[in-house]
Coordinates of C-alpha atoms in Angstrom, one line a residue:
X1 CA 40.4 33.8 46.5
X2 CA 38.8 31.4 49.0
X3 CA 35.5 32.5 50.3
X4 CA 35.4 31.1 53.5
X5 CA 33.5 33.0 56.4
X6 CA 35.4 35.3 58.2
X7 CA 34.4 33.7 61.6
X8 CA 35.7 30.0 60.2
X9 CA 38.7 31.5 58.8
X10 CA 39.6 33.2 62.0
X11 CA 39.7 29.8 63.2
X12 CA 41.5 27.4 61.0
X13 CA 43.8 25.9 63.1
X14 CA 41.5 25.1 66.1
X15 CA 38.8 23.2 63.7
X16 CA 41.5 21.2 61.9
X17 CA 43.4 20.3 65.2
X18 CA 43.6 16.7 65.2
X19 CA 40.2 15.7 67.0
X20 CA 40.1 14.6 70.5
X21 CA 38.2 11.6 72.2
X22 CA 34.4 12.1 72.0
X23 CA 33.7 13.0 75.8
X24 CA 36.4 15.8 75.7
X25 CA 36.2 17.1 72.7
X26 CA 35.3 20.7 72.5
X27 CA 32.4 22.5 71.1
X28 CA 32.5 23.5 67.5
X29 CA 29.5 25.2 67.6
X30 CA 31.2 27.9 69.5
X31 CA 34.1 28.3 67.3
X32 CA 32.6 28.6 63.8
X33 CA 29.5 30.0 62.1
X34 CA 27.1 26.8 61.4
X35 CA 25.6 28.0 58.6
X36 CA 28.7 29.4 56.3
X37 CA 31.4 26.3 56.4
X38 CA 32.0 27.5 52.5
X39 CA 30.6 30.4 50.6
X40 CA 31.4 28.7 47.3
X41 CA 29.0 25.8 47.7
X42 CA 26.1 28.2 45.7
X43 CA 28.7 28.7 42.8
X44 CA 29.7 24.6 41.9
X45 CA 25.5 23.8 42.7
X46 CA 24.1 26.4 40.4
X47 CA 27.3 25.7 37.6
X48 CA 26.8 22.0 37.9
X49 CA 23.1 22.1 37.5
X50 CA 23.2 24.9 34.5
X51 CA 21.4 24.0 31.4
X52 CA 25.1 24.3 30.0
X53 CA 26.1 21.0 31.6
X54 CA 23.3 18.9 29.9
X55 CA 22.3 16.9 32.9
X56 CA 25.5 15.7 33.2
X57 CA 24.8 12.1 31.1
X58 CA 28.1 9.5 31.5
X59 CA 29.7 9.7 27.7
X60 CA 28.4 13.2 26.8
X61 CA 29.0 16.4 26.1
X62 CA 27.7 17.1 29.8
X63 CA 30.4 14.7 30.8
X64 CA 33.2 16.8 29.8
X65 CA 32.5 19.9 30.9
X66 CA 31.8 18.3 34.5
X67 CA 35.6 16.9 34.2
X68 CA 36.7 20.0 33.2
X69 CA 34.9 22.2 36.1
X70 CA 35.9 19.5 38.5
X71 CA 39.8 19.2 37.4
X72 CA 40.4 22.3 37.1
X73 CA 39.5 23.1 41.0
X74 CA 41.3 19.6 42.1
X75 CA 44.3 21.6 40.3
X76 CA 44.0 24.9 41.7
X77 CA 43.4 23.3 45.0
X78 CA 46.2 21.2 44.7
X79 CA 44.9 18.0 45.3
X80 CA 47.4 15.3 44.4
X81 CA 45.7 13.2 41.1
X82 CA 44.5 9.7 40.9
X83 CA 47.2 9.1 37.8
X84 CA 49.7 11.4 39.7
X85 CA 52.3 9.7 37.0
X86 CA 50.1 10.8 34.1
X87 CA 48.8 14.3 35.9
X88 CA 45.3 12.8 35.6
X89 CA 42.3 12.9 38.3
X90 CA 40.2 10.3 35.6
X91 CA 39.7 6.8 36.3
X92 CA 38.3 5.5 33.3
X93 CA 35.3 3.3 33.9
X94 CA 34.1 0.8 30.9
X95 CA 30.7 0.3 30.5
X96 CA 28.3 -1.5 28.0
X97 CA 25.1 -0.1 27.0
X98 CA 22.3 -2.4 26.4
X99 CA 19.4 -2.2 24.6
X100 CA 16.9 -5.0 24.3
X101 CA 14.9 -4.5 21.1
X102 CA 12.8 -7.7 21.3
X103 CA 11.4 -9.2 24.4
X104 CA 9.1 -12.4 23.6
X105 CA 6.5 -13.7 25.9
X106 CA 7.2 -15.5 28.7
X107 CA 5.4 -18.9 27.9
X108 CA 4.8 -21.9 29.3
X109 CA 5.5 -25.8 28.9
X110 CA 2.0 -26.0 31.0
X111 CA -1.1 -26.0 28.5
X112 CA -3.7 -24.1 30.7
X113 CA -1.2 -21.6 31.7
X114 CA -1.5 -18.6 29.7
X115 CA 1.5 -16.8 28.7
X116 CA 2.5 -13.6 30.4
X117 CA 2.4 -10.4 28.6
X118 CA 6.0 -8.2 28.8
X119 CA 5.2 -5.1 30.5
X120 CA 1.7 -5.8 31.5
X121 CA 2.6 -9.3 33.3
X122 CA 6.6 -9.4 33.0
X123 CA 9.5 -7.6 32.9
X124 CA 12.4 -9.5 31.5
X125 CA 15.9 -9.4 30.4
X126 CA 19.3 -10.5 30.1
X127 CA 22.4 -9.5 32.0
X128 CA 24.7 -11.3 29.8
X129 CA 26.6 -9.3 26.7
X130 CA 25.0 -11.4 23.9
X131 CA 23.0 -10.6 20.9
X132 CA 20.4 -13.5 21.7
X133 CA 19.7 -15.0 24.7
X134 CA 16.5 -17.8 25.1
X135 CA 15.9 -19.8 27.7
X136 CA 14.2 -23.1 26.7
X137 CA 12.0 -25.0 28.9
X138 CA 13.6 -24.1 32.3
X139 CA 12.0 -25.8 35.1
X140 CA 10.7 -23.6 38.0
X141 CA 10.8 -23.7 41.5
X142 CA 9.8 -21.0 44.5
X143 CA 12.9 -20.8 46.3
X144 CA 11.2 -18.5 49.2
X145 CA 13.4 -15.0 49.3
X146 CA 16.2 -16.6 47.3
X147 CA 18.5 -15.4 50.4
X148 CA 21.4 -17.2 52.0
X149 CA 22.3 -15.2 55.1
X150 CA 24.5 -17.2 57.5
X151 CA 24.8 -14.7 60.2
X152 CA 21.0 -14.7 60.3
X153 CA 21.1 -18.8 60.1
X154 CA 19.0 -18.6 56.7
X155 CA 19.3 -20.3 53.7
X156 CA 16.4 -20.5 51.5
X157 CA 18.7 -22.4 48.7
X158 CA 19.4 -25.6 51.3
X159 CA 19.6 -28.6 49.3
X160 CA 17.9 -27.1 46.3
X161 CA 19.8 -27.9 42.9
X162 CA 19.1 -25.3 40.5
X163 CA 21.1 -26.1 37.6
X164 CA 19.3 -24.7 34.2
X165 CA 16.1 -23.6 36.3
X166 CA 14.7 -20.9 36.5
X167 CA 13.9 -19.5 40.7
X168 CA 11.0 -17.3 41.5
X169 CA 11.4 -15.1 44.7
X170 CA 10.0 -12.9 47.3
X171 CA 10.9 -9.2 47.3
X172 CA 12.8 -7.8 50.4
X173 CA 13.6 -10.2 53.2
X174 CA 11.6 -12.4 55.9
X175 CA 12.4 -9.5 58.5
X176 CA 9.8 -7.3 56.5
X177 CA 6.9 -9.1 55.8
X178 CA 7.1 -11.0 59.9
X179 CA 7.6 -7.4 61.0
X180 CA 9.5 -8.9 64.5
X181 CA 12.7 -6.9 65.4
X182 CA 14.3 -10.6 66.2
X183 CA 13.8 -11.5 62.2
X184 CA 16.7 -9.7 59.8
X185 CA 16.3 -6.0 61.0
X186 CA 12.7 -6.2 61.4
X187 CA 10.6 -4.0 58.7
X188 CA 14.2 -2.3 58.1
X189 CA 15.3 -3.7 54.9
X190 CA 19.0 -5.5 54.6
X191 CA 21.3 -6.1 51.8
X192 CA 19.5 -9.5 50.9
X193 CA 16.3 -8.0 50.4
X194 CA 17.5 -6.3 47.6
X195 CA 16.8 -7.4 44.5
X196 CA 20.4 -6.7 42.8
X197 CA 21.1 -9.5 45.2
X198 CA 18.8 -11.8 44.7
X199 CA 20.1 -12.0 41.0
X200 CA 23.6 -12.0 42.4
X201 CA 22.7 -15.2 44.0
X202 CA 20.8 -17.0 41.9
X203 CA 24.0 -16.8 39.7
X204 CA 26.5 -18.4 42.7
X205 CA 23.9 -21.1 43.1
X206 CA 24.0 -21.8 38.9
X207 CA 20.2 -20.6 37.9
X208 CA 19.7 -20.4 34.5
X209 CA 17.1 -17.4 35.3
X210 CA 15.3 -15.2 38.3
X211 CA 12.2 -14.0 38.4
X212 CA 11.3 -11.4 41.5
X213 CA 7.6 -11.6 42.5
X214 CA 6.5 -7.4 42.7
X215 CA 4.8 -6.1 45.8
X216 CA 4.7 -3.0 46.3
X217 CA 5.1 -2.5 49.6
X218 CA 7.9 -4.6 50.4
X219 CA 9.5 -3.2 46.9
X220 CA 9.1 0.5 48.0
X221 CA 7.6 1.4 44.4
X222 CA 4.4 0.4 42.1
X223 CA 4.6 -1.3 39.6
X224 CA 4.7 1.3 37.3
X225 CA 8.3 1.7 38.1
X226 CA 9.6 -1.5 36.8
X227 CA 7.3 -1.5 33.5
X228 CA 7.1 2.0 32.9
X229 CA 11.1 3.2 32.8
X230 CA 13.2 3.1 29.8
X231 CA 14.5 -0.5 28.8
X232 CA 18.3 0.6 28.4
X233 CA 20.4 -0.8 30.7
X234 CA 23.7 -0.3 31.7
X235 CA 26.6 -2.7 33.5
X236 CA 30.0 -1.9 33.2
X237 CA 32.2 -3.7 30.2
X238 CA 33.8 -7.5 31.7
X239 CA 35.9 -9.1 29.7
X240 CA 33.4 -12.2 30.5
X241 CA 30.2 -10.6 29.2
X242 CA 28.8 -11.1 32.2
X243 CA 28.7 -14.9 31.5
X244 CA 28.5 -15.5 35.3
X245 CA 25.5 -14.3 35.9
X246 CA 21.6 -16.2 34.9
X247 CA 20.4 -15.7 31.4
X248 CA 17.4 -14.0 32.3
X249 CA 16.7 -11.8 34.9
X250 CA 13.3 -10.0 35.9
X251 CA 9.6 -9.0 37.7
X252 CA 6.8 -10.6 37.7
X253 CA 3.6 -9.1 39.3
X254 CA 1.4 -10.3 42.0
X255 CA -1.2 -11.5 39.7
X256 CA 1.0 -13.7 37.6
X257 CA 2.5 -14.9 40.4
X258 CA -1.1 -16.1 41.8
X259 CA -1.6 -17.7 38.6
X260 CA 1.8 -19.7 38.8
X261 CA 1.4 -20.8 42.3
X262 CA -2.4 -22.1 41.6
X263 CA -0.1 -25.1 39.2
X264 CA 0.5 -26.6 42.6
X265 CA -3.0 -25.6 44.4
X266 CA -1.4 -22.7 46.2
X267 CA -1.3 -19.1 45.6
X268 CA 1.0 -16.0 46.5
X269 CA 0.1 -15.2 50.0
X270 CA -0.2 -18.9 50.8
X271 CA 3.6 -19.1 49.4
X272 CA 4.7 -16.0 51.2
X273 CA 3.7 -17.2 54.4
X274 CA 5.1 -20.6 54.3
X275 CA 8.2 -18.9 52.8
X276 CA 8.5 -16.6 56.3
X277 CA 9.2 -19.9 58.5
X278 CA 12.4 -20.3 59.1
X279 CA 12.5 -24.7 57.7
X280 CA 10.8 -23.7 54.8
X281 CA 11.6 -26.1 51.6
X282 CA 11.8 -24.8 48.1
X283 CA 8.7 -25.7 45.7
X284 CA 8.7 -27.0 42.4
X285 CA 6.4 -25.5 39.8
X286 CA 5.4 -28.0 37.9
X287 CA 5.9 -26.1 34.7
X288 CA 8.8 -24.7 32.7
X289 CA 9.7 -21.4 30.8
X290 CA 10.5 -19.8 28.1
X291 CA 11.8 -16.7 27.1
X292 CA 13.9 -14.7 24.1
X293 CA 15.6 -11.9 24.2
X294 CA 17.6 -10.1 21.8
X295 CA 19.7 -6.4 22.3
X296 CA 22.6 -4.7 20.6
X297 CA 25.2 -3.1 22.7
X298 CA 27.6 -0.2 22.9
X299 CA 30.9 0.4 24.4
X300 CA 31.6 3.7 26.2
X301 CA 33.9 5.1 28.9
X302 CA 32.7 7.5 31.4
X303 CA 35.4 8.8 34.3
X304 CA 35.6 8.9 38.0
X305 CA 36.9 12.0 38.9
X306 CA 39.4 11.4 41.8
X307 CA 41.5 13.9 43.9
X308 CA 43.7 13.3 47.3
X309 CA 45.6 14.8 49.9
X310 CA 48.0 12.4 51.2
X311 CA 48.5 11.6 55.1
X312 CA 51.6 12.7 56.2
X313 CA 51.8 9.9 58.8
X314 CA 50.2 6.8 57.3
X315 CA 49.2 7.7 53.7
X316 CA 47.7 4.4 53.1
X317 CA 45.6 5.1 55.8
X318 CA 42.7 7.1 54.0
X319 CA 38.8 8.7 54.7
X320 CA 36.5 9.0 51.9
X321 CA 34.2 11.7 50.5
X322 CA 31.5 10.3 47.8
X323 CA 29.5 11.7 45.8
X324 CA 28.5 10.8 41.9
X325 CA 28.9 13.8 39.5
X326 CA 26.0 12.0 36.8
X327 CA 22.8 12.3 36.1
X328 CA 20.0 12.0 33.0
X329 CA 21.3 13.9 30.5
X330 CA 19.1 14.9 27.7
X331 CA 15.7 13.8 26.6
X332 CA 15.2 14.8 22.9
X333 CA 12.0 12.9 22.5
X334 CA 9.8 15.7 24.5
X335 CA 9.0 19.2 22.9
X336 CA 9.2 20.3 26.0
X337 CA 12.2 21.3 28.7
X338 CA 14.3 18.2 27.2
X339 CA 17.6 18.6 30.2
X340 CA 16.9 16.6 33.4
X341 CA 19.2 18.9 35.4
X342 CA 19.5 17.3 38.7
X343 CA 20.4 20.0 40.7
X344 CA 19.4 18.3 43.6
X345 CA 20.5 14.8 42.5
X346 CA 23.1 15.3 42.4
X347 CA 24.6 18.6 41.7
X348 CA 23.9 19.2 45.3
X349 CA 26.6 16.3 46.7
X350 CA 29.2 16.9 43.8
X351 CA 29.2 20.5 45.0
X352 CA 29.8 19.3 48.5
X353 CA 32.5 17.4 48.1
X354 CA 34.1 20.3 46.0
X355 CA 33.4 22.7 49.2
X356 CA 35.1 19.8 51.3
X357 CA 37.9 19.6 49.1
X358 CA 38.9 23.5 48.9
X359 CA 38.3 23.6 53.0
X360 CA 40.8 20.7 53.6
X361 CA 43.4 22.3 50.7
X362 CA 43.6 25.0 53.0
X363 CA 44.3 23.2 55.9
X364 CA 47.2 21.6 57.5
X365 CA 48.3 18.6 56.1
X366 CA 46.3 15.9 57.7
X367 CA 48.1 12.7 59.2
X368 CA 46.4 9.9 56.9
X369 CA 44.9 10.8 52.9
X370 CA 41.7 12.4 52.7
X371 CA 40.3 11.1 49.1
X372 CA 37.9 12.5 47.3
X373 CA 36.0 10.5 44.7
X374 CA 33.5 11.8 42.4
X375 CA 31.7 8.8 40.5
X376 CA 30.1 8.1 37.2
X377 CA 27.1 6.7 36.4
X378 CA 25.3 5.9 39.4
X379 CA 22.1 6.3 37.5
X380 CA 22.7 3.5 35.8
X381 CA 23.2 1.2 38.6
X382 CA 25.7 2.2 41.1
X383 CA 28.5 1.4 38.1
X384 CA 31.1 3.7 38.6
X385 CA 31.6 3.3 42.5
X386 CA 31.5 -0.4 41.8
X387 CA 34.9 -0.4 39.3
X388 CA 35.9 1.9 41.9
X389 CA 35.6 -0.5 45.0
X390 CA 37.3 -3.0 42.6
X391 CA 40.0 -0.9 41.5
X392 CA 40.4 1.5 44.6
X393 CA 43.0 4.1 44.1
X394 CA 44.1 2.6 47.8
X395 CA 43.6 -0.8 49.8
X396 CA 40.0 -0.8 50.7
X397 CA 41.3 -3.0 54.0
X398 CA 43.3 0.8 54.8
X399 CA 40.0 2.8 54.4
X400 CA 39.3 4.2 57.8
X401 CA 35.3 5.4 56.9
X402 CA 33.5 7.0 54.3
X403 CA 31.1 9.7 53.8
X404 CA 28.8 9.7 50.7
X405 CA 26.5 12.5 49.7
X406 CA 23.5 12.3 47.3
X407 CA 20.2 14.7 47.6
X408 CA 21.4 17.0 50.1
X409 CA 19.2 19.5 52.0
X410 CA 18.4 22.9 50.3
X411 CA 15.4 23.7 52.6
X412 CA 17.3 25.5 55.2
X413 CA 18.7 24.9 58.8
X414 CA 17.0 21.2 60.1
X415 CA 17.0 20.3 63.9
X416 CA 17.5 16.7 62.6
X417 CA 20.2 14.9 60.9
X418 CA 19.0 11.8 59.7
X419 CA 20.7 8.6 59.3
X420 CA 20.1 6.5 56.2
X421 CA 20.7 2.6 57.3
X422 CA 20.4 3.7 61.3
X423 CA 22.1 1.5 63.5
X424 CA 24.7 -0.1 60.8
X425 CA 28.0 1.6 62.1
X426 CA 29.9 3.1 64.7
X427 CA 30.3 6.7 62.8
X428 CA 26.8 7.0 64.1
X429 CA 28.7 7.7 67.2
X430 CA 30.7 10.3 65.8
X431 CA 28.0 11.8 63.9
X432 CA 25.8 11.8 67.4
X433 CA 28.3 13.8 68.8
X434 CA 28.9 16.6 66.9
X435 CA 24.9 16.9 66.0
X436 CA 24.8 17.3 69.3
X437 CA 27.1 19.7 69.6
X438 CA 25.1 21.8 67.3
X439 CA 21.9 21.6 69.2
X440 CA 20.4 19.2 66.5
X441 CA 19.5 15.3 67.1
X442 CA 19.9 11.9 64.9
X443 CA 16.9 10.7 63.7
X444 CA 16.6 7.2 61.8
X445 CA 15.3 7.1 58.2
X446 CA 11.3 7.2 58.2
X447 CA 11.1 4.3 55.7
X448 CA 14.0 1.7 56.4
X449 CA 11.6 -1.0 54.8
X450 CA 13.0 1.2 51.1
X451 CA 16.0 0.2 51.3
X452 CA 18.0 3.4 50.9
X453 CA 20.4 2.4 52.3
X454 CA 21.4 -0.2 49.2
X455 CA 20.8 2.4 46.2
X456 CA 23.4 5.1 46.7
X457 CA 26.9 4.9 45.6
X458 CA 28.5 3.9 49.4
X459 CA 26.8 0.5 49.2
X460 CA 29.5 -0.4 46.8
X461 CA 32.3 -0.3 49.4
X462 CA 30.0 -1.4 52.6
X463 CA 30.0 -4.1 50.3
X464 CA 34.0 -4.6 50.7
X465 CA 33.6 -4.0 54.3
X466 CA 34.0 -0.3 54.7
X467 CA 32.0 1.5 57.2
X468 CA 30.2 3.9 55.5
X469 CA 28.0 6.7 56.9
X470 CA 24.8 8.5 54.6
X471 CA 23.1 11.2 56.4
X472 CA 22.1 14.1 55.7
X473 CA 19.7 17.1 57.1
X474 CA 16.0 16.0 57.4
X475 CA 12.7 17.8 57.9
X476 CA 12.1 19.2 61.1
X477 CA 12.6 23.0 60.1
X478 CA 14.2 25.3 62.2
X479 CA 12.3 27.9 62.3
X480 CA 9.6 26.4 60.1
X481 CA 8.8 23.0 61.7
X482 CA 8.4 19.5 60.6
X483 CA 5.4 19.7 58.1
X484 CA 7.4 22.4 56.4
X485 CA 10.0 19.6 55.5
X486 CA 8.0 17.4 55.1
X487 CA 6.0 19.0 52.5
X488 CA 9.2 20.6 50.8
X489 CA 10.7 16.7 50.6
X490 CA 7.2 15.4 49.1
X491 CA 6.8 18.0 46.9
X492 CA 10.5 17.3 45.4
X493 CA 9.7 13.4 44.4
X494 CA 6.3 14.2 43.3
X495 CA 7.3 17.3 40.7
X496 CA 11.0 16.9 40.5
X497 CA 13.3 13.7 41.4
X498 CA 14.5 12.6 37.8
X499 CA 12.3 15.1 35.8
X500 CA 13.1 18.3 34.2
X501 CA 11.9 20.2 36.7
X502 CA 15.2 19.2 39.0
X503 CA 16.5 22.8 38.6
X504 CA 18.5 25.1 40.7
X505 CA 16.5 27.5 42.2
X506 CA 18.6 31.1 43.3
X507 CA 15.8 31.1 46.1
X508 CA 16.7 28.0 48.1
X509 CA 18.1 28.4 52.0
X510 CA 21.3 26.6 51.9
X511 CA 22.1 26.9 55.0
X512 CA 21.3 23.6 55.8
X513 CA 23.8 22.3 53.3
X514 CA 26.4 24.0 55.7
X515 CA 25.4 22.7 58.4
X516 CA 25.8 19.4 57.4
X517 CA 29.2 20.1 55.4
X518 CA 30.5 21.3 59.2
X519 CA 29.3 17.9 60.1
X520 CA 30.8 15.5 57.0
X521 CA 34.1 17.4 57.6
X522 CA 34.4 17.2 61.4
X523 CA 33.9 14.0 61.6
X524 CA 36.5 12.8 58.8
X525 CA 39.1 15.4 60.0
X526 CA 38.9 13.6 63.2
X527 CA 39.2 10.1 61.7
X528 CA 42.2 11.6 59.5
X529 CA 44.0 13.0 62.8
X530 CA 43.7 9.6 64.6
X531 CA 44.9 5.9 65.4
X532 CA 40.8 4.4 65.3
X533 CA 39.4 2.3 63.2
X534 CA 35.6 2.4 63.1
X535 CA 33.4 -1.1 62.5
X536 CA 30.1 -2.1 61.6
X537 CA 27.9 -3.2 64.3
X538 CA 28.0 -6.7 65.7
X539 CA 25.2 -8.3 63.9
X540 CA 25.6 -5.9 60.6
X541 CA 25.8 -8.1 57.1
X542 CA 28.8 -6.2 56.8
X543 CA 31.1 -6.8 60.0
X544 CA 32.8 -10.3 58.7
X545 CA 34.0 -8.6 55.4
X546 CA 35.8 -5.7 57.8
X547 CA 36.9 -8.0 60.1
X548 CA 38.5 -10.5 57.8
X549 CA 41.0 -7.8 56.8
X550 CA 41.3 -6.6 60.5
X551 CA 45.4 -7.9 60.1
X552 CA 46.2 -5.5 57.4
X553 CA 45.2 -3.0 59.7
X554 CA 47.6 -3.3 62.3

C-alpha cells in the first residue's frame, strides 16, 4: 500500500490537474504538506545504499540486485517497459573496460628537453580500443584553449593544420581566466571549457594527440586528482574502437608546461595570456613527442533501467526524470570497510525518481509520457546516458525537458534551491515559480567556474539540444542557517564523496528531499499537461541544437 501523506492524498486530483499559466496558477504550498510528497523515499535510499547492494558497480552482483529492486516497483507500479514487446525495463549498454598496464615516458625529439615522468609530470593515455598505441615524433603546437565556439565568434583552430600532431591546451575557456561577463559566461564555465571536449575536438580537427595543460583553479581540482585516481577507464563498446578519436589523450602540469613553452622563449602565463586575445595564432613547439601505451580490455554490459507512462494525448511528446542507479562498487584491496556505498551519490536520486514514479502511477493519466530513466555507469564517464541520448527510447527532438537528480539534500528543509548551470534555460522560470510558491528562493551555483554543470548525467542530452534543469536544495537551513549547510555540504566531500564512508545514516532530516521531490514533480506534471515547449536561453551553446529540430515539433 502507497504511503503517501494523508494531506497529499486528500488532494490528488487538484496537484495533478493539468498546470495552469505561471501568473495564475495556484498555490501548492496550501494544498499539500511540503515536507512529506512520499513516505517511501527512506525505504528505496536506505535499500539502495545497504551493504547488500555492493555499491552498486555496473556488471556486478550489486548490479543485479539494483535491477531487480528497481523492476520489480516499475512492475507493481505499472509503468509501461522500455522493451514493452520483450516485457523488459533494461536497455543494455556495451561498454569496454580498459586498463593501461604500461605507460612510457613522454620524451622528446628536443635534446635539452628532459622527458616527463607519468604521474609526477604526465598523465597519458589512449582512447582508442588497441593493445598498443605509440605516437612517434608528433610535432607540437599550443593551440590556445583548443575551442571552436561560433556563437561566441572563437576559433582557436583557424588555419591551423594538425594532421599527425600533437595540440597542447588551456584548461576551461577564455571567459574564466578574463573574468569579463562579455567573454564566454564569464568565470562560469561552458561546455568548451571542458576537457572531454577539448579531446572531442582535437579528434574533428584530425590531431594525432591532446595534451591539457593542469591548473588548478580553472580545473576545479589539484592535481592529485588526475595522477592519483585509478587508471581504469571506461567508454562504452563502438564497433570502431574508438578509431575517431586522437591516439593519445592526457594532463600535463603547470611545470612541464613551463618547461615546454621556454623551447620557444616563452612560458605558461606568457602563453595563457596571449591565448585570452581574441586574434590569437596557434604556436609551434619546436619539438616533437613520443609516447607508448599498451592496455588489455574487457567487454561488459551494464543496463539502463527505463520505465514510462504514456501521454494519452501526444505520447511522443515526453518529460524526463534522470537519475544514475551506479556507483563504486567494491574495493577489496583495503582491510578496511571495502563497499563505497554511495548513499548519497547516488542512492539518494535513484530513490527519487522511484518516489516520482509511484506518485505519478497513482495519478491520472497524464496527456504526453512521463519517462523515467535510471542510468548505468555514470561513474565512469557519463556512459550510460550517453548510449541513452543516442538510442533514446523516444525522439530526443519530442522531449519537452528533463529533470536529473544526483547528490540530493539530506540535511533538512533549505530556504534555497539552487540551480546548477544558472541562467541556461527557461525551466528556471518554472522552477522560480513554484520555489516561490513555497517561500524558498533560487540561488545560482557558488562555483560555476567547476563546471557542474558538464559532469552529471543530463549533459548528455543538453548535448542533443534538450533543456535540461539540475537543481536541487542548497544550504541556507531552515531553521539552522547557512553555515549549518555549509558545513554539512563540506563535511560530505571532505569525509565522504566516493569513500566508504558514503553511508546511509537513519538520522538524516529528509525533509528537504521532499521538498524538492514537490518541486521536480510539479514542474514536469505541468509540462506533461501542456502545449509549451521550453528552450535554452538565447546565447546558451545549446539553443542551435533545439532549434534545428524546432519543425518536428510542430
Amino acid at each position: 500500500m502507497k504511503k503517501f501523506s494523508v494531506l497529499a492524498a486528500s488532494l490528488l486530483i487538484v496537484a495533478c490537474s493539468p498546470a495552469s499559466e505561471p501568473e495564475t496558477s495556484t498555490n501548492p504550498q496550501m494544498e499539500v504538506d511540503p515536507y512529506s510528497f512520499n513516505e517511501n523515499y527512506r525505504e528505496y535510499l536506505a535499500t539502495l545504499s545497504s551493504d547488500k547492494f555492493e555499491g552498486r558497480a555496473p556488471a556486478s552482483k550489486g548490479e543485479e540486485l539494483t535491477a531487480a529492486f528497481v523492476e520489480k516497483k516499475f512492475s507493481n507500479w505499472g509503468l509501461t517497459p522500455y522493451d514493452a514487446e520483450a516485457g523488459s525495463y533494461r536497455q543494455q549498454v556495451p561498454l569496454v573496460k580498459m586498463t593501461p598496464y604500461s605507460v612510457s615516458e613522454m620524451s622528446f625529439s628536443d635534446g635539452d628537453l628532459a622527458a616527463f615522468s607519468y604521474k609526477q609530470d604526465m598523465m597519458a593515455w589512449s582512447p582508442r580500443v588497441q593493445e598498443d598505441v605509440s605516437l612517434d615524433a608528433s610535432e607540437m603546437v599550443f593551440a590556445g584553449y583548443g575551442i571552436v565556439a561560433p556563437e561566441f565568434g572563437w576559433d582557436d583552430y583557424q588555419g591551423l593544420d594538425v594532421e599527425g600532431k600533437t595540440v597542447v591546451v588551456l584548461v576551461n575557456d577564455p571567459g574564466y581566466d578574463s573574468g569579463d561577463e562579455e567573454v564566454f559566461n564569464g568565470r562560469a564555465m561552458t561546455y568548451y571549457g571542458r576537457w572531454t571536449y577539448k579531446f572531442e575536438e582535437a579528434a574533428r580537427q584530425g590531431a594525432a594527440g591532446i595534451i591539457v595543460i593542469h591548473e588548478t583553479g580553472p580545473a576545479g581540482y589539484g592535481w592529485g586528482v588526475i595522477a592519483g585516481g585509478s587508471t581504469v577507464r571506461f567508454d562504452l563498446a563502438r564497433d570502431n574502437k574508438n578509431m575517431d578519436r586522437t591516439q593519445i589523450e592526457g594532463w600535463i602540469t603547470q611545470e612541464a608546461a613551463d618547461k615546454l613553452f621556454a623551447r620557444v622563449g616563452s612560458s605558461y602565463e606568457d602563453m595563457r595570456e596571449q591565448a585570452q586575445q581574441p586574434d590569437f595564432a596557434p604556436v609551434a613547439l619546436n619539438t616533437a613527442m613520443s609516447i607508448t601505451v599498451q592496455s588489455d580490455f574487457e567487454y561488459l554490459n551494464s543496463p539502463n533501467l527505463i520505465g514510462y507512462i504514456e501521454g494519452s494525448k501526444n505520447p511522443e511528446e515526453h518529460v524526463i526524470y534522470m537519475a544514475h542507479w551506479d556507483h563504486l562498487g567494491i574495493n577489496p584491496i583495503t582491510s578496511d570497510d571495502q563497499i563505497y556505498n554511495g548513499a548519497q551519490d547516488n542512492a539518494s536520486g535513484t530513490a527519487g525518481v522511484l518516489a516520482l514514479a509511484e506518485f505519478y502511477a497513482s495519478q491520472p493519466q497524464p496527456e504526453r509520457s512521463v519517462v523515467f530513466v535510471l542510468v548505468t555507469a555514470e561513474e565512469r564517464g557519463l556512459l550510460g546516458s550517453n548510449w541513452y541520448a543516442n538510442n533514446p527510447m523516444l525522439p530526443l527532438s519530442k522531449a519537452v525537458a528533463g529533470i536529473n537528480m544526483d547528490v540530493l539534500n539530506v540535511y533538512g528543509p533549505m530556504q534555497d534551491m539552487v540551480v546548477v548551470g544558472h541562467g541556461n534555460s527557461e525551466l528556471e522560470e518554472y522552477l522560480a515559480k513554484y520555489v516561490e510558491q513555497q517561500d524558498r528562493y533560487v540561488a545560482p551555483e557558488p562555483t560555476p567556474e567547476a563546471g557542474s554543470f558538464y559532469r552529471s548525467d543530463h549533459f548528455n542530452l543538453a548535448k542533443r539540444g534538450v533543456p535540461m534543469l539540475y537543481a536541487k536544495g542548497g544550504n541556507d537551513h531552515v531553521e539552522l542557517g547557512v553555515e549549518y549547510g555549509k558545513g554539512k555540504r563540506a563535511e560530505y566531500v571532505q569525509i565522504a564523496y566516493h569513500k566508504p564512508a558514503d553511508e546511509y545514516d537513519p538520522e538524516w532530516d529528509l525533509r528537504g528531499v521532499q521538498q524538492d521531490l514537490w518541486l521536480y514533480y510539479w514542474i514536469g506534471n505541468e509540462l506533461a499537461n501542456s502545449e509549451s515547449w521550453p528552450n535554452w536561453y538565447e546565447g546558451n551553446e545549446f539553443r542551435a541544437i533545439r532549434d534545428a529540430t524546432a519543425e518536428e515539433r510542430q
